[in-house]
Amino acid sequence: MTDKLYKAPDSVGIVKTQYYTFAEPPDEILLDCGKKLGPITVAYETYGTLSPKKDNAILLLHALSGDAHAAGYHSANDKHPGWWDTMVGPEKAFDTSKYFVICSNFLGGCKGTTGPNCIDTSTGKEYGVTFPMVTIADMVKVQKKLLDYLGIDSLLSIAGGSMGGMQALQWVIDYPDMVRSAMVIASTSRLSPQAIAFDEVARNAIVNDPNWKNGEYYGNSVPHHGLAIARMIGHITYLSDESMHQKFGRRLQSKDTYCYDFNSEFAVESYLHYQGDKFVDRFDANSYLYLTKAMDYFDLSSKFGSLNKAFEHIKSKMLVISFSSDWLFPPYQSKEIVKALMNNDKDVSYMEIFSSYGHDAFLLETDHLTQLVKSFLNHLIEV
Amino acid sequence: MTDKLYKAPDSVGIVKTQYYTFAEPPDEILLDCGKKLGPITVAYETYGTLSPKKDNAILLLHALSGDAHAAGYHSANDKHPGWWDTMVGPEKAFDTSKYFVICSNFLGGCKGTTGPNCIDTSTGKEYGVTFPMVTIADMVKVQKKLLDYLGIDSLLSIAGGSMGGMQALQWVIDYPDMVRSAMVIASTSRLSPQAIAFDEVARNAIVNDPNWKNGEYYGNSVPHHGLAIARMIGHITYLSDESMHQKFGRRLQSKDTYCYDFNSEFAVESYLHYQGDKFVDRFDANSYLYLTKAMDYFDLSSKFGSLNKAFEHIKSKMLVISFSSDWLFPPYQSKEIVKALMNNDKDVSYMEIFSSYGHDAFLLETDHLTQLVKSFLNHLIEV
């Protein structure tokens, strides 16, 4: 049956990641950190058809561990669809029979876009930690270059959850005339000290893995243990206390009684080990360092003096969504965004979805999100 | 001035840790895991004077990283008093002019009581991971042996926070006729899956440190990085989101602007690194493995069929205290204990203290706790 998944009427089907390279020296882009970077390759996918008026484009912005592959399958045998396949396709929330949907891997990532695991053309070696520090604004700048290349000078909407929501906020600030609307889901204008703390412990686990070798591990053993620990910490913060009770409780994985040894016994332990190991196979440890740092640095209040000032010049219609049990990007942070937008008399809607899924809800509460996204987009078209 | 601290009128002054050794082979004690252990040395301290009737003894039960040194100073130059010095001394909550207060390091610890860093007399080498798994009930069994040795067959009260509260619950269940009252502070009858998850990530960091060497690191470099990561994770869970905002916010430690490198920049990062490094100097990594496992295993509902059944035969008057912002041992877990006690018609008082300090509140909310403890103990004496 698996090979038929891509044929489902609401699937975008088989898709292909495409690549665009720009900023060839001496035309490198200037980054927030003051360094220049180029050439830059961007991995991206598109779904649906750009209208003759080019007024139906929607840019999706992925989260920390996501990629350009938001929907569909890469082959007829591909068992796993894109990361937001539940939301992107014909008749789905991002209805590809109406909209032209674009998703690209962000700068510093490890899924086809230039990042620390790519070859530095000036040395012929992988960048590793010589890769310059990149910010959310740098990522957005690169996305803008991709849109220029695609000939799109106006976006009907942009949407992102978590770190993708940070990019959405950056977009409406940096390119106010280009973005008609934005959906900021389970996100924040700045991480809490608690979230920074978790990021720092995760980075610490990676750089103290002897295989990390100051980031020069390409071609050798990767810092498996460190990256797995980072991911395990991540997963705890993506779930909620309640969802962990529901999903695992104190259930033992395979026995009825305690083993009295140090093997994993509780189901929650097995889950974390599985997630940690799986992540190592698909993600680059150096990227994890850069991307968490980019999130930690993101702080609109600090950058503009206040959140009110940050939003002063935006023109986009905004939809802000949070989830009740999300303690990594808690609802109070979404409310700060909404308040600052309202203080500026901006057009903003806010919804806190009641959910036990924690931060993961932005990928799991498909029904709620579909309803909200569809309604939000329909109103845009009607206007 | 420092050398005068021990002379304060409300200090127990200079105290000395004492040691009691028992369970010499062939009289080893039988542990829950089915293995035997002996000889066992217990490190303990006492403050105040045992009354002629021997009816004023109070046993304090320390938390994960605590020790027998609950109050006073070890020398005239000692700058740091015992871990609960704010609560133990003349006129303090545990008033040593009235009560005879005992505190011992628990089994499996690394502060003088037999644990994995001690010499296994049968091999002449440190136990390391050949140390048998110990449970909260095993710890309590050893505490009981110490009281037998001290000639105390009745306790006016017992009190413990966090993991110490687990021991208090075990005490009133295992020795119902010996304990007149118990104070269970910021504790639980079983850890949540979220807390188990954090423990497992911490253990994972330790055992994947190359210096851990399957626990045989004594005399060599200790698993510094792994244990520091474990402690950093611990500290995040001991604070609350709110207290981290208050204590650190997004403040940078030493500069006004970002450095765009991977050094610690945020104050919260510096705090965690400091706490992690400091812990390594005073705690044994193998003990951390055993003690977190003992906490994970503790589950009164599972052991007795239900929490109601667990409390069926207790005779102690109970005081249960939780803290509003404690998300590691959240108030709902204290309420489960109180509910089960009430279902059994036991004499129980409950107080949720409003505090932003998170789990750490049990060591910081001295004024609130002093009031509650004093009143609880006074009523016992009046009866």
PDB file of C-alpha atoms in Angstrom, chain A residues 133-354:
ATOM      1  CA  MET A 133      27.372  32.907  12.943  1.00  0.00           C
ATOM      2  CA  VAL A 134      24.015  33.418  11.248  1.00  0.00           C
ATOM      3  CA  THR A 135      20.905  35.091  12.621  1.00  0.00           C
ATOM      4  CA  ILE A 136      17.212  34.737  11.935  1.00  0.00           C
ATOM      5  CA  ALA A 137      17.476  37.994   9.921  1.00  0.00           C
ATOM      6  CA  ASP A 138      20.261  36.464   7.802  1.00  0.00           C
ATOM      7  CA  MET A 139      18.051  33.472   7.085  1.00  0.00           C
ATOM      8  CA  VAL A 140      15.243  35.762   6.002  1.00  0.00           C
ATOM      9  CA  LYS A 141      17.611  37.732   3.782  1.00  0.00           C
ATOM     10  CA  VAL A 142      18.519  34.502   1.970  1.00  0.00           C
ATOM     11  CA  GLN A 143      14.841  33.573   1.577  1.00  0.00           C
ATOM     12  CA  LYS A 144      14.227  36.976   0.009  1.00  0.00           C
ATOM     13  CA  LYS A 145      16.979  36.289  -2.544  1.00  0.00           C
ATOM     14  CA  LEU A 146      15.263  33.029  -3.437  1.00  0.00           C
ATOM     15  CA  LEU A 147      11.949  34.815  -3.994  1.00  0.00           C
ATOM     16  CA  ASP A 148      13.676  37.406  -6.188  1.00  0.00           C
ATOM     17  CA  TYR A 149      15.065  34.556  -8.236  1.00  0.00           C
ATOM     18  CA  LEU A 150      11.611  32.978  -8.490  1.00  0.00           C
ATOM     19  CA  GLY A 151      10.229  36.324  -9.687  1.00  0.00           C
ATOM     20  CA  ILE A 152       7.910  36.745  -6.722  1.00  0.00           C
ATOM     21  CA  ASP A 153       7.685  40.283  -5.373  1.00  0.00           C
ATOM     22  CA  SER A 154       4.585  39.862  -3.237  1.00  0.00           C
ATOM     23  CA  LEU A 155       3.605  37.095  -0.831  1.00  0.00           C
ATOM     24  CA  LEU A 156      -0.025  36.390  -0.091  1.00  0.00           C
ATOM     25  CA  SER A 157       1.109  34.949   3.201  1.00  0.00           C
ATOM     26  CA  ILE A 158       3.951  33.469   5.186  1.00  0.00           C
ATOM     27  CA  ALA A 159       3.598  30.898   7.937  1.00  0.00           C
ATOM     28  CA  GLY A 160       5.937  29.313  10.416  1.00  0.00           C
ATOM     29  CA  GLY A 161       5.868  27.475  13.718  1.00  0.00           C
ATOM     30  CA  SER A 162       8.461  27.691  16.482  1.00  0.00           C
ATOM     31  CA  MET A 163      11.747  28.927  14.954  1.00  0.00           C
ATOM     32  CA  GLY A 164       9.741  29.319  11.725  1.00  0.00           C
ATOM     33  CA  GLY A 165       7.537  31.810  13.554  1.00  0.00           C
ATOM     34  CA  MET A 166      10.620  33.844  14.458  1.00  0.00           C
ATOM     35  CA  GLN A 167      11.426  34.049  10.744  1.00  0.00           C
ATOM     36  CA  ALA A 168       7.845  35.089   9.989  1.00  0.00           C
ATOM     37  CA  LEU A 169       8.148  37.964  12.477  1.00  0.00           C
ATOM     38  CA  GLN A 170      11.464  38.969  10.942  1.00  0.00           C
ATOM     39  CA  TRP A 171       9.904  38.880   7.465  1.00  0.00           C
ATOM     40  CA  VAL A 172       7.054  41.281   8.260  1.00  0.00           C
ATOM     41  CA  ILE A 173       9.535  43.676   9.869  1.00  0.00           C
ATOM     42  CA  ASP A 174      12.226  43.551   7.170  1.00  0.00           C
ATOM     43  CA  TYR A 175       9.966  43.435   4.090  1.00  0.00           C
ATOM     44  CA  PRO A 176       6.708  45.135   5.135  1.00  0.00           C
ATOM     45  CA  ASP A 177       5.644  45.892   1.558  1.00  0.00           C
ATOM     46  CA  MET A 178       6.139  42.380   0.336  1.00  0.00           C
ATOM     47  CA  VAL A 179       4.084  40.367   2.849  1.00  0.00           C
ATOM     48  CA  ARG A 180       0.292  40.689   2.817  1.00  0.00           C
ATOM     49  CA  SER A 181      -0.167  38.450   5.841  1.00  0.00           C
ATOM     50  CA  ALA A 182       1.700  36.265   8.303  1.00  0.00           C
ATOM     51  CA  MET A 183       0.912  33.353  10.598  1.00  0.00           C
ATOM     52  CA  VAL A 184       3.117  33.082  13.676  1.00  0.00           C
ATOM     53  CA  ILE A 185       2.516  29.745  15.361  1.00  0.00           C
ATOM     54  CA  ALA A 186       3.858  28.556  18.753  1.00  0.00           C
ATOM     55  CA  SER A 187       6.591  31.131  18.556  1.00  0.00           C
ATOM     56  CA  THR A 188       8.100  34.099  20.354  1.00  0.00           C
ATOM     57  CA  SER A 189       9.794  37.449  19.849  1.00  0.00           C
ATOM     58  CA  ARG A 190      12.574  36.199  22.131  1.00  0.00           C
ATOM     59  CA  LEU A 191      13.389  32.961  23.920  1.00  0.00           C
ATOM     60  CA  SER A 192      13.016  32.773  27.686  1.00  0.00           C
ATOM     61  CA  PRO A 193      16.146  32.279  29.816  1.00  0.00           C
ATOM     62  CA  GLN A 194      14.865  28.756  30.462  1.00  0.00           C
ATOM     63  CA  ALA A 195      14.856  27.963  26.749  1.00  0.00           C
ATOM     64  CA  ILE A 196      18.331  29.491  26.348  1.00  0.00           C
ATOM     65  CA  ALA A 197      19.465  27.322  29.262  1.00  0.00           C
ATOM     66  CA  PHE A 198      18.254  24.142  27.566  1.00  0.00           C
ATOM     67  CA  ASP A 199      19.965  25.198  24.329  1.00  0.00           C
ATOM     68  CA  GLU A 200      23.239  25.804  26.133  1.00  0.00           C
ATOM     69  CA  VAL A 201      23.160  22.403  27.855  1.00  0.00           C
ATOM     70  CA  ALA A 202      22.477  20.799  24.469  1.00  0.00           C
ATOM     71  CA  ARG A 203      25.413  22.622  22.861  1.00  0.00           C
ATOM     72  CA  ASN A 204      27.572  21.686  25.823  1.00  0.00           C
ATOM     73  CA  ALA A 205      26.755  18.020  25.294  1.00  0.00           C
ATOM     74  CA  ILE A 206      27.788  18.280  21.628  1.00  0.00           C
ATOM     75  CA  VAL A 207      31.073  20.168  22.057  1.00  0.00           C
ATOM     76  CA  ASN A 208      32.148  17.889  24.915  1.00  0.00           C
ATOM     77  CA  ASP A 209      31.650  14.771  22.818  1.00  0.00           C
ATOM     78  CA  PRO A 210      35.228  13.697  21.963  1.00  0.00           C
ATOM     79  CA  ASN A 211      34.098  12.993  18.394  1.00  0.00           C
ATOM     80  CA  TRP A 212      33.194  16.634  17.918  1.00  0.00           C
ATOM     81  CA  LYS A 213      36.883  17.574  17.510  1.00  0.00           C
ATOM     82  CA  ASN A 214      36.218  21.308  17.376  1.00  0.00           C
ATOM     83  CA  GLY A 215      33.707  20.701  14.607  1.00  0.00           C
ATOM     84  CA  GLU A 216      36.103  18.900  12.278  1.00  0.00           C
ATOM     85  CA  TYR A 217      34.473  15.487  12.324  1.00  0.00           C
ATOM     86  CA  TYR A 218      33.289  15.299   8.713  1.00  0.00           C
ATOM     87  CA  GLY A 219      34.377  12.035   7.125  1.00  0.00           C
ATOM     88  CA  ASN A 220      34.954  10.547  10.602  1.00  0.00           C
ATOM     89  CA  SER A 221      32.735   9.461  13.460  1.00  0.00           C
ATOM     90  CA  VAL A 222      30.166  12.125  14.255  1.00  0.00           C
ATOM     91  CA  PRO A 223      29.527  13.342  17.825  1.00  0.00           C
ATOM     92  CA  HIS A 224      26.743  10.804  18.164  1.00  0.00           C
ATOM     93  CA  HIS A 225      26.340  10.839  21.949  1.00  0.00           C
ATOM     94  CA  GLY A 226      26.417  14.608  22.254  1.00  0.00           C
ATOM     95  CA  LEU A 227      23.896  15.233  19.496  1.00  0.00           C
ATOM     96  CA  ALA A 228      21.626  12.478  20.817  1.00  0.00           C
ATOM     97  CA  ILE A 229      21.644  14.073  24.275  1.00  0.00           C
ATOM     98  CA  ALA A 230      20.846  17.442  22.687  1.00  0.00           C
ATOM     99  CA  ARG A 231      17.896  15.905  20.879  1.00  0.00           C
ATOM    100  CA  MET A 232      16.651  14.089  23.991  1.00  0.00           C
ATOM    101  CA  ILE A 233      16.607  17.379  25.887  1.00  0.00           C
ATOM    102  CA  GLY A 234      14.801  18.915  22.934  1.00  0.00           C
ATOM    103  CA  HIS A 235      12.118  16.251  22.933  1.00  0.00           C
ATOM    104  CA  ILE A 236      11.405  16.679  26.638  1.00  0.00           C
ATOM    105  CA  THR A 237      10.772  20.373  25.983  1.00  0.00           C
ATOM    106  CA  TYR A 238       8.578  19.665  22.946  1.00  0.00           C
ATOM    107  CA  LEU A 239       6.208  17.497  24.970  1.00  0.00           C
ATOM    108  CA  SER A 240       4.205  18.590  28.001  1.00  0.00           C
ATOM    109  CA  ASP A 241       3.996  17.049  31.461  1.00  0.00           C
ATOM    110  CA  GLU A 242       0.438  16.039  30.586  1.00  0.00           C
ATOM    111  CA  SER A 243       1.252  14.546  27.191  1.00  0.00           C
ATOM    112  CA  MET A 244       4.078  12.538  28.758  1.00  0.00           C
ATOM    113  CA  HIS A 245       1.630  11.163  31.307  1.00  0.00           C
ATOM    114  CA  GLN A 246      -0.747  10.252  28.480  1.00  0.00           C
ATOM    115  CA  LYS A 247       1.882   8.878  26.116  1.00  0.00           C
ATOM    116  CA  PHE A 248       4.110   6.976  28.562  1.00  0.00           C
ATOM    117  CA  GLY A 249       3.083   7.392  32.175  1.00  0.00           C
ATOM    118  CA  ARG A 250       5.475   5.326  34.277  1.00  0.00           C
ATOM    119  CA  ARG A 251       4.989   2.302  31.994  1.00  0.00           C
ATOM    120  CA  LEU A 252       7.951  -0.054  31.652  1.00  0.00           C
ATOM    121  CA  GLN A 253       9.013  -0.773  28.106  1.00  0.00           C
ATOM    122  CA  SER A 254       9.273  -4.548  28.108  1.00  0.00           C
ATOM    123  CA  LYS A 255       9.044  -6.035  31.608  1.00  0.00           C
ATOM    124  CA  ASP A 256       6.597  -5.977  34.490  1.00  0.00           C
ATOM    125  CA  THR A 257       9.183  -5.462  37.206  1.00  0.00           C
ATOM    126  CA  TYR A 258      12.288  -3.378  37.702  1.00  0.00           C
ATOM    127  CA  CYS A 259      15.585  -4.808  36.449  1.00  0.00           C
ATOM    128  CA  TYR A 260      17.673  -2.939  39.026  1.00  0.00           C
ATOM    129  CA  ASP A 261      20.310  -2.019  36.475  1.00  0.00           C
ATOM    130  CA  PHE A 262      21.136   1.013  34.344  1.00  0.00           C
ATOM    131  CA  ASN A 263      19.450  -0.067  31.145  1.00  0.00           C
ATOM    132  CA  SER A 264      16.453   1.914  29.952  1.00  0.00           C
ATOM    133  CA  GLU A 265      13.357   0.444  31.507  1.00  0.00           C
ATOM    134  CA  PHE A 266      10.702   3.109  31.382  1.00  0.00           C
ATOM    135  CA  ALA A 267       8.901   3.627  28.084  1.00  0.00           C
ATOM    136  CA  VAL A 268       9.747   7.323  28.216  1.00  0.00           C
ATOM    137  CA  GLU A 269      13.458   6.443  28.346  1.00  0.00           C
ATOM    138  CA  SER A 270      13.198   4.180  25.313  1.00  0.00           C
ATOM    139  CA  TYR A 271      11.340   6.883  23.414  1.00  0.00           C
ATOM    140  CA  LEU A 272      14.049   9.456  24.111  1.00  0.00           C
ATOM    141  CA  HIS A 273      16.872   7.103  23.163  1.00  0.00           C
ATOM    142  CA  TYR A 274      15.071   6.222  19.950  1.00  0.00           C
ATOM    143  CA  GLN A 275      14.516   9.879  19.084  1.00  0.00           C
ATOM    144  CA  GLY A 276      18.102  10.764  19.964  1.00  0.00           C
ATOM    145  CA  ASP A 277      19.630   8.012  17.836  1.00  0.00           C
ATOM    146  CA  LYS A 278      17.302   8.647  14.907  1.00  0.00           C
ATOM    147  CA  PHE A 279      18.199  12.335  14.889  1.00  0.00           C
ATOM    148  CA  VAL A 280      21.930  11.650  14.636  1.00  0.00           C
ATOM    149  CA  ASP A 281      21.359   9.911  11.306  1.00  0.00           C
ATOM    150  CA  ARG A 282      19.633  12.890   9.771  1.00  0.00           C
ATOM    151  CA  PHE A 283      21.086  16.017  11.335  1.00  0.00           C
ATOM    152  CA  ASP A 284      24.450  17.713  11.529  1.00  0.00           C
ATOM    153  CA  ALA A 285      25.797  18.484  15.009  1.00  0.00           C
ATOM    154  CA  ASN A 286      27.446  21.741  13.943  1.00  0.00           C
ATOM    155  CA  SER A 287      24.175  22.935  12.403  1.00  0.00           C
ATOM    156  CA  TYR A 288      22.524  22.250  15.752  1.00  0.00           C
ATOM    157  CA  LEU A 289      25.057  24.545  17.420  1.00  0.00           C
ATOM    158  CA  TYR A 290      24.520  27.378  14.917  1.00  0.00           C
ATOM    159  CA  LEU A 291      20.756  27.144  14.759  1.00  0.00           C
ATOM    160  CA  THR A 292      20.190  27.072  18.522  1.00  0.00           C
ATOM    161  CA  LYS A 293      22.501  30.065  18.833  1.00  0.00           C
ATOM    162  CA  ALA A 294      20.492  31.896  16.146  1.00  0.00           C
ATOM    163  CA  MET A 295      17.357  31.268  18.194  1.00  0.00           C
ATOM    164  CA  ASP A 296      19.016  32.420  21.431  1.00  0.00           C
ATOM    165  CA  TYR A 297      20.167  35.645  19.762  1.00  0.00           C
ATOM    166  CA  PHE A 298      16.735  36.461  18.311  1.00  0.00           C
ATOM    167  CA  ASP A 299      15.348  39.298  20.404  1.00  0.00           C
ATOM    168  CA  LEU A 300      13.154  41.888  18.700  1.00  0.00           C
ATOM    169  CA  SER A 301      12.730  43.983  21.858  1.00  0.00           C
ATOM    170  CA  SER A 302      16.450  44.309  22.326  1.00  0.00           C
ATOM    171  CA  LYS A 303      17.126  44.962  18.629  1.00  0.00           C
ATOM    172  CA  PHE A 304      14.517  47.697  18.227  1.00  0.00           C
ATOM    173  CA  GLY A 305      14.412  49.075  21.747  1.00  0.00           C
ATOM    174  CA  SER A 306      10.985  47.593  22.410  1.00  0.00           C
ATOM    175  CA  LEU A 307       8.547  45.179  20.828  1.00  0.00           C
ATOM    176  CA  ASN A 308       6.224  48.100  20.086  1.00  0.00           C
ATOM    177  CA  LYS A 309       8.958  49.774  18.061  1.00  0.00           C
ATOM    178  CA  ALA A 310       9.842  46.509  16.321  1.00  0.00           C
ATOM    179  CA  PHE A 311       6.334  46.307  14.900  1.00  0.00           C
ATOM    180  CA  GLU A 312       5.889  50.000  14.089  1.00  0.00           C
ATOM    181  CA  HIS A 313       6.215  49.718  10.322  1.00  0.00           C
ATOM    182  CA  ILE A 314       4.726  46.340   9.549  1.00  0.00           C
ATOM    183  CA  LYS A 315       1.821  46.236   7.113  1.00  0.00           C
ATOM    184  CA  SER A 316       0.896  42.545   7.171  1.00  0.00           C
ATOM    185  CA  LYS A 317      -2.325  41.170   8.533  1.00  0.00           C
ATOM    186  CA  MET A 318      -1.264  38.939  11.407  1.00  0.00           C
ATOM    187  CA  LEU A 319      -2.511  35.687  12.889  1.00  0.00           C
ATOM    188  CA  VAL A 320      -0.830  34.580  16.112  1.00  0.00           C
ATOM    189  CA  ILE A 321      -1.493  31.079  17.452  1.00  0.00           C
ATOM    190  CA  SER A 322      -0.274  29.495  20.687  1.00  0.00           C
ATOM    191  CA  PHE A 323      -0.966  26.212  22.476  1.00  0.00           C
ATOM    192  CA  SER A 324      -2.053  26.039  26.102  1.00  0.00           C
ATOM    193  CA  SER A 325       0.460  23.393  27.232  1.00  0.00           C
ATOM    194  CA  ASP A 326       3.451  24.716  25.270  1.00  0.00           C
ATOM    195  CA  TRP A 327       6.025  25.591  27.937  1.00  0.00           C
ATOM    196  CA  LEU A 328       8.966  26.109  25.546  1.00  0.00           C
ATOM    197  CA  PHE A 329       7.212  28.870  23.585  1.00  0.00           C
ATOM    198  CA  PRO A 330       4.520  29.597  26.154  1.00  0.00           C
ATOM    199  CA  PRO A 331       1.270  31.429  25.330  1.00  0.00           C
ATOM    200  CA  TYR A 332       2.324  34.472  27.362  1.00  0.00           C
ATOM    201  CA  GLN A 333       5.036  35.104  24.771  1.00  0.00           C
ATOM    202  CA  SER A 334       2.484  35.017  21.947  1.00  0.00           C
ATOM    203  CA  LYS A 335       0.353  37.430  23.936  1.00  0.00           C
ATOM    204  CA  GLU A 336       3.310  39.813  24.201  1.00  0.00           C
ATOM    205  CA  ILE A 337       3.469  39.809  20.398  1.00  0.00           C
ATOM    206  CA  VAL A 338      -0.272  40.377  20.065  1.00  0.00           C
ATOM    207  CA  LYS A 339      -0.222  43.190  22.616  1.00  0.00           C
ATOM    208  CA  ALA A 340       2.637  44.976  20.855  1.00  0.00           C
ATOM    209  CA  LEU A 341       0.822  44.610  17.510  1.00  0.00           C
ATOM    210  CA  MET A 342      -2.387  46.006  19.016  1.00  0.00           C
ATOM    211  CA  ASN A 343      -0.450  48.874  20.590  1.00  0.00           C
ATOM    212  CA  ASN A 344       0.533  49.724  17.022  1.00  0.00           C
ATOM    213  CA  ASP A 345      -3.049  49.404  15.750  1.00  0.00           C
ATOM    214  CA  LYS A 346      -2.088  46.515  13.513  1.00  0.00           C
ATOM    215  CA  ASP A 347      -4.571  44.008  12.110  1.00  0.00           C
ATOM    216  CA  VAL A 348      -4.047  40.991  14.350  1.00  0.00           C
ATOM    217  CA  SER A 349      -6.022  37.908  15.368  1.00  0.00           C
ATOM    218  CA  TYR A 350      -4.990  35.688  18.227  1.00  0.00           C
ATOM    219  CA  MET A 351      -5.955  32.151  19.140  1.00  0.00           C
ATOM    220  CA  GLU A 352      -4.719  30.049  22.045  1.00  0.00           C
ATOM    221  CA  ILE A 353      -5.562  26.467  21.173  1.00  0.00           C
ATOM    222  CA  PHE A 354      -6.277  24.234  24.123  1.00  0.00           C
TER     223      PHE A 354
END
